[in-house]
């Protein structure tokens, strides 16, 4: 059988998921595709379509009430476990960071107190360096998929794009440990994104909501974040289950915090469930506060879009460096660490020492890790306001920026320097080979920007500078992440200040609108830079001008209901499609008829079990059904499926036949070839499809001129030729028809 | 033409939307169907499918960038206006209620002070009676659709069920005025539901979110409420626009409240944006508080399901009374009003007067409308705790129940009496012919239940009684409304107590789970009682056993591409379908082929403009396209479409022909007849369909054996015969095929 051995080796190199192949022809994205695409697993793990074949029907009929009950219980138990595990991880994560980073600042501050500045810098820089090195080494060598935020990967996964190894156990472990050391190393990176990824690792579909709940102690916001930002396809049952999971997280976290209040957690803060409490009983603001807040929103939107723009550019440069090898990756991370240490230690020297206020509510100056008035290099009775922000953990810096009754604490120059530092440092830090979130960096940058605006507005406003910092954080989040309801609730849950809600809504509204005029949201940009073919929910205008017939994948690969094994193996080896139409032709049926669609994964399972036969009147293919149970075809975890190359078949087996009927989805979604691409896109997204069969308009013309449309088609703009005026032929046809009719 | 005049009069009586007809055969719901179904407008206003015909394509091509920009601007301007108008209405609503009800209580209390108890009761009872009478008269005579909450109607509308007149201007006016007088009349009815309906009236698709924001000052909760409870079909663009609208509401309301703080709003409270502020900086609760809270959740869930059960039964009884005529409707409302007045005025006499506490933070006893310590009949220095709850507006009662530092204010017996009164009174009050919400009654009942539990737990708990009341309200809301995330945020926004969040989540979780074991959520029960065929999102198990072929509507009504006018008129008059397949048969095409689907509304538009012709070689139907623009076929507002009975045609016109091709949706959604009903349901719900064409598996067999499936089919259980084991014939067929193949 010469056909079955064609160019297997050459193929192996170019095996990419079909949805990625389309991207190859788009200029500038080839290198990114190569990173992801070269070993993307061709198994589809997110096919939401109910796959109705004989096996499925038998399985469903065979299920008793007890089994269904057991199934439901298992699902809820799983949700409970996810919540429990994620909250445990989240708690340990916070505990570790607070203790490691806290210890570092305590030791350094004590040296500063003894005025051994050189030694202090050495300890500070060295510990940062070691921590970064450790994070980057484990990420680069053990689990490269653990680098970065993880939110774009999770979002793409929920859209059906399965990057290699993003949910493996290795990734989980590296993500947790790497995130702890990267955040502790004073790199300006966040912990929320990695926590979301961790949650998603723990439960590849539901965990994402649990992640943000644990990272930020914002349970309802977490559910909404999952809903608004992540899910391509959402069901109300999922909302209810996500709520359950986050409720578990909230309750367990609350219990742990209770435990810590009794002082058993070392340097872990004594803060409650609210991370940055800015509650004040009577915030009064009036119409004259609206103009500065509006301005803050507009500038925040512009800053947000610049942030996104720069981050994407830096990521592209980093990608070029990272591609050169693991050593370059680690070198890049280390140099960013050294640069950060120098900045954090060096910049506070610029600021002049200020005398402690007489009526300060806190100790001044403070020595150690937190507190509003850091001593740094100053003499007793004086404090360094820039050090209070910059020589601190991010959480404490945010707390200082959000604090009320501290309007005279900071100098204009200090806040400005801090803002500029954060803005650029967070952009430079994100792309290094270590787990790194974006939420905290954006909040800290936005808070300093907001505080600066508050200081400039000064006494013209009824709002204190801390509240301006909250609004600034909201505006930069809105300008960068572009979410609305979930950000609103997250900010609410973080700051516990409900009276501010109308202003927060206003700021989010303005900043998102302004930023949307320039570019897309940050996760989408990162996804694009990574080459993930994310399918947007809305149709582009050009899609209205095209019909699905214009973009069907060709040449179409068909199988017959009773197919030769050799043909199947050949087609699987030479194409990258994940689904194949199955047709019955005469003499099996009166005329060619589309029987259904069969998946690559199912074909491979069939080839492994070998229910082959040589056609004979006394032998039918239906026996093969008995060899299988639904479990054989159950959806595998990401990347666990077999590959066609792993299956060895003899020459005799290649010549045998296989009956595909019982394993074929006999009721696939189909559309006529004249449907506009825009309309097909809606069907695709709303029902959560991976394949869509396109059938010809004239039903009596033989079926093989029908086509097959897959996800990549919506992306493959370069493949698309603009259709001629579609009405013309129809006019002709109808004209002829009418004359004939007449 | 005898065929065109068949039984038009008989038909007119039974013209129901096709989706309602299926319900007729379900026992016990006939009477409800008759109420709604008898004059349901056959125009479909919620067909989310993109209707791709020639006209649509021309229209889209013709649109310039300026027009698209204008379109987008108009949409946003509309959202802005909706937000503005709804917040204005909401503010006026609150203002009017507070002033009318407040005035009533002030006058009555002053009479009580002079110990003229009989006179006080007379004034109280008479004013309540007059207000109820007014509300019921305007509702019964002017706009019967304004009765009740309106939320089930809006929910059903968004699902595609168009009850008559629910969004008319008359309904809007009656809803606003009726709600004000009903709430002021001390009937135990809420204002949130009517406000949601008002918002939906103002903008029939988007306004619902604005409604709850204005009623409760819970903007984010409002968006989520719309998302979780109402929308059958949701797009992210809608979320963003709903957020925009609610933000406008929040900001405008905030400005009005600002205005009122300076004392220009009469008796309107001086409260801020938070309605029931229960903030306390340090709530500490520990593991030993969890068991009583769990118990509260479980019992709350049971109470909620009993509440739903009783409410539905009472509604059915009321429907029987209301059907007898308008006089009976008004009599019912008036007797409930008298009963309520007697209870509210009579019950406080049972409670013993208690001495004012020496360290009370408020004036004690209070005379007038609000305050925790009502004097009622007591002597100076004493207060009546039951009167503080019962002889008060609902908002003030909730405030009293939620208040902290008042643990010793109420007696067990008083709270118990209040709870029982609220529980039954709210059930009895809902069904009267006046605008009436359910949110506030459920909150007040739940709060009294929670407070009672708090008092029983007593000193064993770290939580004060006010917080127990909040949790009790949450549990009854969870047990009755069955929402999760949106209720959570609404409670958060109402009470401003974020630290309680884990407990609220726990309570909602438990109460919803418990209540779900017994019956459905309250809005679904009301919808069912009203006979609305709401299409659930999840598939019932029996749907997996059926194929769409088993449930297609028959006999199928087809049109040809070139159809005789008389035939169209006949079919439109004799059927109730809203969509008709259009086929081309030889000699127009090689073989019978499905061209598309055409809507009833579009056919009526065609018949009105009369683009008829007599077939001739030099005359084609395509000219008719020029007579129309897309505006002619634009979606009408609810109930504004023409009816087939209104169109007069001559005998000559009846004999002419019409070319349906340019007006036919040439790319309808189709499924094969072997698809399971469950799978088709998902397509139906996710894409937001009204019609779905079912095509036969064997494509070469003539198309007319294809079917048509509409929404009602998913409901028509009584029509459905369970299919025989579907695999059997297939086995036979394949056996034969294989032998033939061999």
Coordinates of N, CA and C in Angstrom, one line a residue, chain A residues 49-50 52 54 56 60-61 219-220 223-224 227-228 233 235 239-240 243-244 246-247 250-251 254 258 273-274 279 283 285-286 484-485 488-489 492-493 496 498-499 501-502 505-506 509 512-513 544-545 562 588 591-595 619-622 657 659 661 665-670 672 674-676 679 682-683 686-687 697-700 725-727 730-731 734-735 737-738 741, chain B residues 49-50 52 54 56 60-61 219-220 223-224 227-228 233 235 239-240 243-244 246-247 250-251 254 258 273-274 279 283 285-286 484-485 488-489 492-493 496 498-499 501-502 505-506 509 512-513 544-545 562 588 591-595 619-622 657 659 661 665-670 672 674-676 679 682-683 686-687 697-700 725-727 730-731 734-735 737-738 741:
Chain A
X49 N -20.1 20.6 21.1 CA -21.3 20.0 20.5 C -21.6 18.6 21.0
X50 N -22.9 18.3 21.2 CA -23.3 17.0 21.6 C -23.0 16.1 20.4
X52 N -23.7 13.1 18.7 CA -24.8 12.1 18.7 C -24.5 10.9 17.8
X54 N -24.3 6.3 17.7 CA -25.0 5.2 18.3 C -24.5 4.9 19.7
X56 N -23.2 6.9 21.9 CA -23.7 8.0 22.8 C -25.1 7.7 23.2
X60 N -26.5 6.7 26.9 CA -27.5 7.5 27.6 C -28.7 6.7 28.0
X61 N -29.1 5.8 27.1 CA -30.2 5.0 27.5 C -29.9 4.0 28.6
X219 N -14.5 37.4 45.9 CA -15.1 36.3 45.4 C -16.2 36.6 44.3
X220 N -17.1 37.5 44.5 CA -18.1 37.8 43.5 C -17.4 38.3 42.2
X223 N -16.1 35.5 40.1 CA -17.1 34.9 39.2 C -17.3 35.7 38.0
X224 N -17.5 37.0 38.2 CA -17.8 37.9 37.1 C -16.7 38.1 36.1
X227 N -16.7 35.3 34.0 CA -17.8 35.4 33.0 C -17.5 36.4 31.9
X228 N -17.0 37.6 32.3 CA -16.9 38.7 31.4 C -15.7 38.5 30.5
X233 N -18.2 30.9 26.0 CA -19.4 30.2 25.9 C -19.9 29.9 27.3
X235 N -23.0 28.9 30.2 CA -24.3 28.4 30.5 C -24.7 28.8 32.0
X239 N -22.6 29.2 35.8 CA -22.6 30.4 36.7 C -22.8 29.9 38.1
X240 N -23.8 29.1 38.3 CA -24.2 28.5 39.6 C -23.1 27.7 40.2
X243 N -20.2 30.0 41.1 CA -20.5 30.7 42.4 C -20.3 29.8 43.6
X244 N -20.7 28.6 43.4 CA -20.5 27.6 44.5 C -19.0 27.5 44.8
X246 N -16.5 29.6 44.2 CA -15.9 30.8 44.8 C -16.4 31.0 46.2
X247 N -17.7 30.6 46.5 CA -18.2 30.7 47.9 C -17.3 29.8 48.8
X250 N -14.2 31.7 49.4 CA -14.3 32.8 50.3 C -14.4 32.4 51.7
X251 N -15.1 31.3 51.9 CA -15.4 30.8 53.3 C -14.1 30.2 53.9
X254 N -11.6 33.0 54.6 CA -12.0 33.7 55.8 C -11.6 33.0 57.0
X258 N -8.9 34.2 59.8 CA -9.2 34.2 61.3 C -8.1 33.6 62.1
X273 N -10.6 40.4 55.4 CA -11.0 40.0 54.1 C -10.8 41.1 53.1
X274 N -10.9 42.3 53.5 CA -10.8 43.4 52.6 C -9.3 43.8 52.5
X279 N -12.8 52.4 53.5 CA -14.1 52.9 53.9 C -14.1 54.2 54.6
X283 N -18.6 60.1 52.5 CA -17.9 60.7 51.4 C -18.9 61.6 50.8
X285 N -19.4 64.2 47.7 CA -18.8 64.8 46.5 C -20.0 65.4 45.7
X286 N -19.7 66.4 45.0 CA -20.8 67.1 44.3 C -20.5 67.3 42.9
X484 N -15.9 45.9 32.5 CA -16.8 46.9 33.2 C -17.3 46.3 34.5
X485 N -18.3 45.4 34.4 CA -19.0 45.0 35.6 C -18.1 44.3 36.6
X488 N -15.7 46.6 38.3 CA -16.4 47.4 39.2 C -16.6 46.6 40.6
X489 N -17.0 45.4 40.4 CA -17.2 44.6 41.6 C -15.8 44.2 42.3
X492 N -14.8 47.2 44.2 CA -15.7 47.3 45.3 C -15.2 46.4 46.4
X493 N -14.9 45.1 46.0 CA -14.6 44.1 47.0 C -13.2 44.4 47.6
X496 N -13.9 48.2 49.6 CA -15.0 48.3 50.6 C -15.6 49.7 50.6
X498 N -18.5 51.6 49.0 CA -19.7 51.5 48.1 C -20.1 52.9 47.6
X499 N -19.9 53.9 48.5 CA -20.4 55.2 48.2 C -19.7 55.8 46.9
X501 N -19.2 54.1 44.3 CA -19.6 53.4 43.1 C -19.9 54.2 41.9
X502 N -20.8 55.2 42.1 CA -21.1 56.0 40.9 C -19.9 56.6 40.2
X505 N -18.0 53.8 38.4 CA -18.7 53.4 37.1 C -18.4 54.5 36.0
X506 N -18.4 55.7 36.4 CA -18.2 56.8 35.5 C -16.8 56.7 34.9
X509 N -16.3 53.7 32.6 CA -17.1 54.0 31.4 C -16.2 54.9 30.4
X512 N -12.7 53.1 29.4 CA -12.8 52.1 28.5 C -13.2 52.6 27.1
X513 N -14.1 53.6 27.1 CA -14.5 54.1 25.8 C -13.3 54.8 25.1
X544 N -19.9 40.1 6.3 CA -21.2 40.1 5.8 C -21.2 40.0 4.3
X545 N -20.0 40.3 3.7 CA -19.9 40.3 2.2 C -19.6 39.0 1.7
X562 N -18.7 2.8 5.0 CA -17.8 1.6 5.2 C -16.5 2.0 4.5
X588 N -24.8 1.9 -1.4 CA -25.2 1.8 0.0 C -26.5 2.6 0.2
X591 N -28.9 7.5 -3.4 CA -28.1 8.5 -4.0 C -27.1 9.0 -2.9
X592 N -26.1 9.8 -3.3 CA -25.1 10.2 -2.3 C -25.8 11.0 -1.2
X593 N -25.5 10.6 0.1 CA -26.2 11.3 1.2 C -25.2 11.5 2.3
X594 N -25.2 12.7 2.9 CA -24.4 13.0 4.0 C -24.8 12.2 5.2
X595 N -24.0 11.3 5.8 CA -24.5 10.6 6.9 C -24.1 11.4 8.2
X619 N -21.3 -11.1 7.8 CA -20.5 -10.4 8.8 C -20.9 -8.9 8.6
X620 N -21.4 -8.2 9.7 CA -21.7 -6.8 9.6 C -20.9 -6.0 10.5
X621 N -20.8 -4.8 10.2 CA -19.9 -3.9 11.0 C -20.5 -3.6 12.4
X622 N -21.8 -3.8 12.5 CA -22.4 -3.4 13.8 C -21.9 -4.1 15.0
X657 N -11.7 -3.4 6.2 CA -12.7 -2.3 6.2 C -13.1 -2.0 7.6
X659 N -16.5 -0.1 9.7 CA -17.9 0.5 9.6 C -17.9 1.8 10.5
X661 N -20.3 4.0 10.7 CA -21.7 4.5 11.0 C -21.9 4.6 12.5
X665 N -21.2 11.1 14.2 CA -22.2 12.0 14.7 C -23.2 12.2 13.6
X666 N -24.4 11.6 13.7 CA -25.3 11.5 12.6 C -26.2 12.8 12.5
X667 N -26.0 13.7 13.5 CA -26.8 15.0 13.4 C -25.9 16.2 13.6
X668 N -25.0 16.4 12.6 CA -24.1 17.5 12.8 C -24.8 18.8 12.4
X669 N -24.2 19.9 12.8 CA -24.8 21.2 12.4 C -24.4 21.5 11.0
X670 N -25.3 21.9 10.2 CA -25.1 22.2 8.8 C -25.6 23.5 8.4
X672 N -26.3 26.2 4.7 CA -26.2 26.2 3.3 C -25.1 27.1 2.9
X674 N -24.8 29.4 0.9 CA -25.1 30.8 0.7 C -25.2 31.6 1.9
X675 N -25.1 31.0 3.1 CA -25.2 31.8 4.3 C -24.0 32.7 4.4
X676 N -24.2 33.9 5.0 CA -23.1 34.8 5.1 C -22.2 34.3 6.2
X679 N -23.2 35.4 9.7 CA -24.3 34.6 10.4 C -23.7 33.3 10.9
X682 N -21.9 33.6 14.2 CA -22.7 33.7 15.3 C -23.1 32.2 15.8
X683 N -23.5 31.4 14.8 CA -23.8 30.0 15.1 C -22.6 29.4 15.8
X686 N -22.0 30.9 19.4 CA -23.0 30.7 20.4 C -23.2 29.3 20.8
X687 N -23.1 28.4 19.8 CA -23.2 27.0 20.1 C -21.9 26.3 20.5
X697 N -26.7 24.3 -1.9 CA -28.1 24.8 -2.0 C -29.0 23.8 -2.7
X698 N -28.5 23.4 -3.9 CA -29.3 22.5 -4.7 C -29.1 21.1 -4.1
X699 N -30.1 20.6 -3.5 CA -29.9 19.4 -2.7 C -29.7 18.1 -3.6
X700 N -30.2 18.2 -4.8 CA -30.1 17.0 -5.6 C -28.8 16.8 -6.3
X725 N -20.5 40.2 -6.7 CA -21.8 40.5 -6.3 C -22.7 39.3 -6.3
X726 N -23.1 38.9 -5.1 CA -23.7 37.6 -5.0 C -25.1 37.5 -5.6
X727 N -25.7 38.6 -5.8 CA -27.1 38.6 -6.3 C -27.2 38.2 -7.7
X730 N -28.2 34.8 -9.1 CA -29.5 34.5 -8.6 C -30.6 35.2 -9.5
X731 N -30.3 36.4 -9.8 CA -31.2 37.2 -10.7 C -31.3 36.4 -12.0
X734 N -33.4 33.2 -11.6 CA -34.8 33.5 -11.4 C -35.4 33.9 -12.7
X735 N -34.7 34.7 -13.4 CA -35.2 35.1 -14.7 C -35.5 33.9 -15.6
X737 N -36.0 30.9 -14.6 CA -37.1 30.2 -14.0 C -38.4 30.7 -14.4
X738 N -38.5 32.0 -14.3 CA -39.8 32.6 -14.6 C -40.3 32.4 -16.0
X741 N -41.4 29.1 -16.3 CA -42.7 29.0 -15.6 C -43.8 29.5 -16.5
Chain B
X49 N -32.5 36.0 14.8 CA -31.8 35.5 13.6 C -31.6 36.6 12.6
X50 N -30.4 36.6 12.0 CA -30.1 37.6 10.9 C -30.9 37.1 9.7
X52 N -31.4 37.0 6.2 CA -30.6 37.3 5.0 C -31.4 37.1 3.7
X54 N -32.4 39.3 -0.1 CA -31.8 40.3 -1.1 C -31.9 41.7 -0.6
X56 N -32.0 42.8 2.5 CA -31.1 43.0 3.6 C -29.7 43.2 3.1
X60 N -27.4 46.5 3.4 CA -26.1 46.5 4.1 C -25.0 47.0 3.2
X61 N -25.0 46.6 1.9 CA -24.0 47.2 1.0 C -24.1 48.7 0.8
X219 N -26.8 49.7 41.4 CA -26.6 49.7 40.0 C -25.9 48.4 39.4
X220 N -24.9 47.9 40.0 CA -24.2 46.8 39.5 C -25.1 45.5 39.6
X223 N -27.5 45.3 36.7 CA -27.0 44.7 35.5 C -27.0 43.2 35.6
X224 N -26.5 42.8 36.8 CA -26.4 41.3 37.0 C -27.7 40.6 37.0
X227 N -28.9 40.1 33.7 CA -28.1 39.1 33.1 C -28.6 37.7 33.6
X228 N -28.7 37.6 34.9 CA -28.9 36.2 35.5 C -30.3 35.8 35.3
X233 N -30.8 35.3 26.2 CA -29.8 35.3 25.1 C -29.0 36.6 25.3
X235 N -25.4 39.0 24.8 CA -24.2 39.3 24.1 C -23.3 40.2 24.9
X239 N -24.0 43.6 27.5 CA -23.5 43.8 28.9 C -22.9 45.2 29.0
X240 N -22.1 45.6 28.1 CA -21.4 46.9 28.1 C -22.4 48.0 28.0
X243 N -24.3 48.2 31.3 CA -23.5 48.8 32.3 C -23.5 50.4 32.1
X244 N -23.4 50.8 30.9 CA -23.5 52.2 30.6 C -24.8 52.8 31.1
X246 N -26.9 51.7 33.4 CA -27.0 51.7 34.8 C -26.1 52.7 35.5
X247 N -24.9 52.9 34.8 CA -24.0 54.0 35.3 C -24.7 55.3 35.3
X250 N -27.1 55.5 38.1 CA -26.4 55.7 39.4 C -26.0 57.1 39.6
X251 N -25.4 57.7 38.5 CA -24.9 59.1 38.6 C -26.0 60.1 38.8
X254 N -27.6 59.7 42.2 CA -26.7 60.3 43.2 C -26.8 61.8 43.2
X258 N -28.3 64.1 46.4 CA -27.5 65.3 46.8 C -28.4 66.4 47.0
X273 N -26.9 57.0 49.2 CA -27.0 56.0 48.1 C -27.3 54.6 48.6
X274 N -26.8 54.3 49.8 CA -27.0 53.0 50.4 C -28.3 53.0 51.2
X279 N -23.2 48.9 57.8 CA -21.7 48.8 57.9 C -21.3 48.8 59.4
X283 N -16.7 43.2 62.0 CA -17.5 42.1 62.3 C -16.6 40.9 62.5
X285 N -16.6 37.0 63.2 CA -17.4 35.8 63.4 C -16.5 34.6 63.2
X286 N -16.8 33.5 63.8 CA -15.9 32.4 63.8 C -16.6 31.1 63.4
X484 N -28.1 33.8 42.3 CA -26.9 33.7 43.2 C -26.1 35.0 43.1
X485 N -25.4 35.2 42.0 CA -24.4 36.3 41.9 C -25.2 37.6 42.0
X488 N -26.4 38.4 45.5 CA -25.2 38.7 46.3 C -24.9 40.2 46.2
X489 N -24.7 40.6 44.9 CA -24.3 42.0 44.7 C -25.4 43.0 45.1
X492 N -25.3 43.2 48.8 CA -24.1 44.0 49.1 C -24.3 45.5 48.9
X493 N -24.9 45.8 47.8 CA -25.2 47.2 47.5 C -26.2 47.8 48.4
X496 N -24.2 47.5 52.2 CA -22.8 48.1 52.4 C -22.0 47.3 53.4
X498 N -19.4 44.5 53.3 CA -18.7 43.5 52.5 C -18.1 42.4 53.4
X499 N -17.9 42.7 54.6 CA -17.3 41.6 55.5 C -18.2 40.4 55.7
X501 N -19.8 39.1 53.3 CA -20.0 38.4 52.1 C -19.9 36.9 52.1
X502 N -18.8 36.4 52.8 CA -18.7 34.9 52.8 C -20.0 34.3 53.4
X505 N -22.8 34.5 50.9 CA -22.7 33.5 49.8 C -23.1 32.1 50.3
X506 N -22.7 31.8 51.6 CA -23.0 30.5 52.1 C -24.5 30.3 52.3
X509 N -26.2 29.9 48.9 CA -25.9 28.6 48.4 C -26.8 27.6 49.0
X512 N -30.7 28.2 48.2 CA -31.1 27.9 46.8 C -31.1 26.4 46.6
X513 N -30.0 25.7 47.1 CA -29.9 24.3 46.9 C -31.1 23.5 47.5
X544 N -33.8 13.8 25.1 CA -32.7 13.1 24.5 C -33.2 11.8 23.7
X545 N -34.4 11.4 24.1 CA -34.9 10.2 23.5 C -35.7 10.5 22.2
X562 N -42.4 31.4 -6.7 CA -43.4 32.3 -7.4 C -44.7 31.8 -6.9
X588 N -38.9 25.2 -12.2 CA -38.1 26.4 -11.7 C -36.7 25.9 -11.4
X591 N -34.7 20.0 -9.5 CA -35.5 19.1 -8.6 C -36.0 20.0 -7.5
X592 N -36.8 19.4 -6.6 CA -37.3 20.3 -5.5 C -36.2 20.7 -4.6
X593 N -36.1 22.0 -4.4 CA -35.0 22.5 -3.5 C -35.6 23.6 -2.6
X594 N -35.1 23.5 -1.3 CA -35.5 24.4 -0.3 C -34.8 25.7 -0.6
X595 N -35.6 26.8 -0.9 CA -34.9 28.1 -1.1 C -34.7 28.9 0.2
X619 N -41.6 40.0 -18.2 CA -41.8 40.6 -16.9 C -41.3 39.7 -15.8
X620 N -40.4 40.2 -15.0 CA -39.9 39.4 -13.9 C -40.2 40.0 -12.6
X621 N -40.2 39.1 -11.6 CA -40.6 39.5 -10.3 C -39.5 40.4 -9.6
X622 N -38.3 40.4 -10.1 CA -37.2 41.1 -9.4 C -37.5 42.6 -9.4
X657 N -49.7 36.7 -9.2 CA -48.6 36.0 -8.6 C -47.6 37.0 -7.9
X659 N -43.4 37.3 -6.5 CA -42.1 36.6 -6.4 C -41.6 36.7 -5.0
X661 N -38.8 35.3 -3.9 CA -37.4 35.1 -3.7 C -36.6 36.2 -3.1
X665 N -35.6 34.6 3.4 CA -34.3 34.4 4.1 C -33.7 33.2 3.4
X666 N -32.6 33.4 2.6 CA -32.1 32.3 1.8 C -31.1 31.4 2.6
X667 N -30.8 31.8 3.8 CA -29.9 30.9 4.6 C -30.4 30.7 6.0
X668 N -31.5 29.9 6.0 CA -32.1 29.7 7.3 C -31.3 28.6 8.1
X669 N -31.5 28.5 9.3 CA -30.8 27.4 10.1 C -31.6 26.1 9.8
X670 N -30.9 25.0 9.5 CA -31.6 23.8 9.3 C -30.9 22.7 10.1
X672 N -30.9 18.1 10.5 CA -31.5 16.9 10.0 C -32.5 16.3 10.9
X674 N -32.9 13.6 12.1 CA -32.5 12.6 13.1 C -31.8 13.3 14.4
X675 N -31.7 14.6 14.3 CA -31.1 15.3 15.5 C -32.0 15.1 16.7
X676 N -31.3 14.9 17.9 CA -32.2 14.8 19.1 C -32.8 16.1 19.4
X679 N -30.4 18.4 21.5 CA -29.4 19.1 20.7 C -30.0 20.3 20.0
X682 N -30.6 23.3 22.3 CA -29.5 24.1 22.5 C -29.2 25.1 21.4
X683 N -29.4 24.6 20.2 CA -29.2 25.5 19.0 C -30.3 26.6 19.1
X686 N -29.4 29.0 22.2 CA -28.1 29.7 22.1 C -28.1 30.8 21.0
X687 N -28.7 30.4 19.9 CA -28.7 31.4 18.7 C -30.0 32.3 18.8
X697 N -33.0 13.3 6.0 CA -31.7 12.8 6.0 C -31.3 12.5 4.5
X698 N -32.2 11.8 3.8 CA -31.9 11.4 2.4 C -32.2 12.6 1.6
X699 N -31.1 13.2 1.1 CA -31.3 14.5 0.5 C -32.0 14.4 -0.9
X700 N -31.9 13.2 -1.5 CA -32.5 13.2 -2.9 C -34.0 12.9 -2.9
X725 N -37.2 2.5 19.4 CA -35.7 2.4 19.4 C -35.2 2.8 18.1
X726 N -34.5 3.9 18.1 CA -34.1 4.5 16.8 C -33.1 3.7 16.0
X727 N -32.3 2.9 16.7 CA -31.2 2.2 16.1 C -31.6 1.1 15.1
X730 N -31.8 1.5 11.3 CA -30.5 1.8 10.8 C -29.7 0.5 10.7
X731 N -29.8 -0.3 11.7 CA -29.1 -1.6 11.7 C -29.5 -2.4 10.4
X734 N -28.1 -0.8 7.3 CA -26.6 -1.0 7.1 C -26.3 -2.4 6.7
X735 N -27.1 -3.3 7.3 CA -26.9 -4.8 6.9 C -27.1 -4.9 5.4
X737 N -27.0 -2.7 3.2 CA -25.9 -2.0 2.4 C -24.7 -2.8 2.3
X738 N -24.3 -3.4 3.4 CA -23.0 -4.1 3.4 C -23.1 -5.3 2.5
X741 N -22.7 -4.0 -0.8 CA -21.3 -3.6 -1.0 C -20.4 -4.8 -1.3

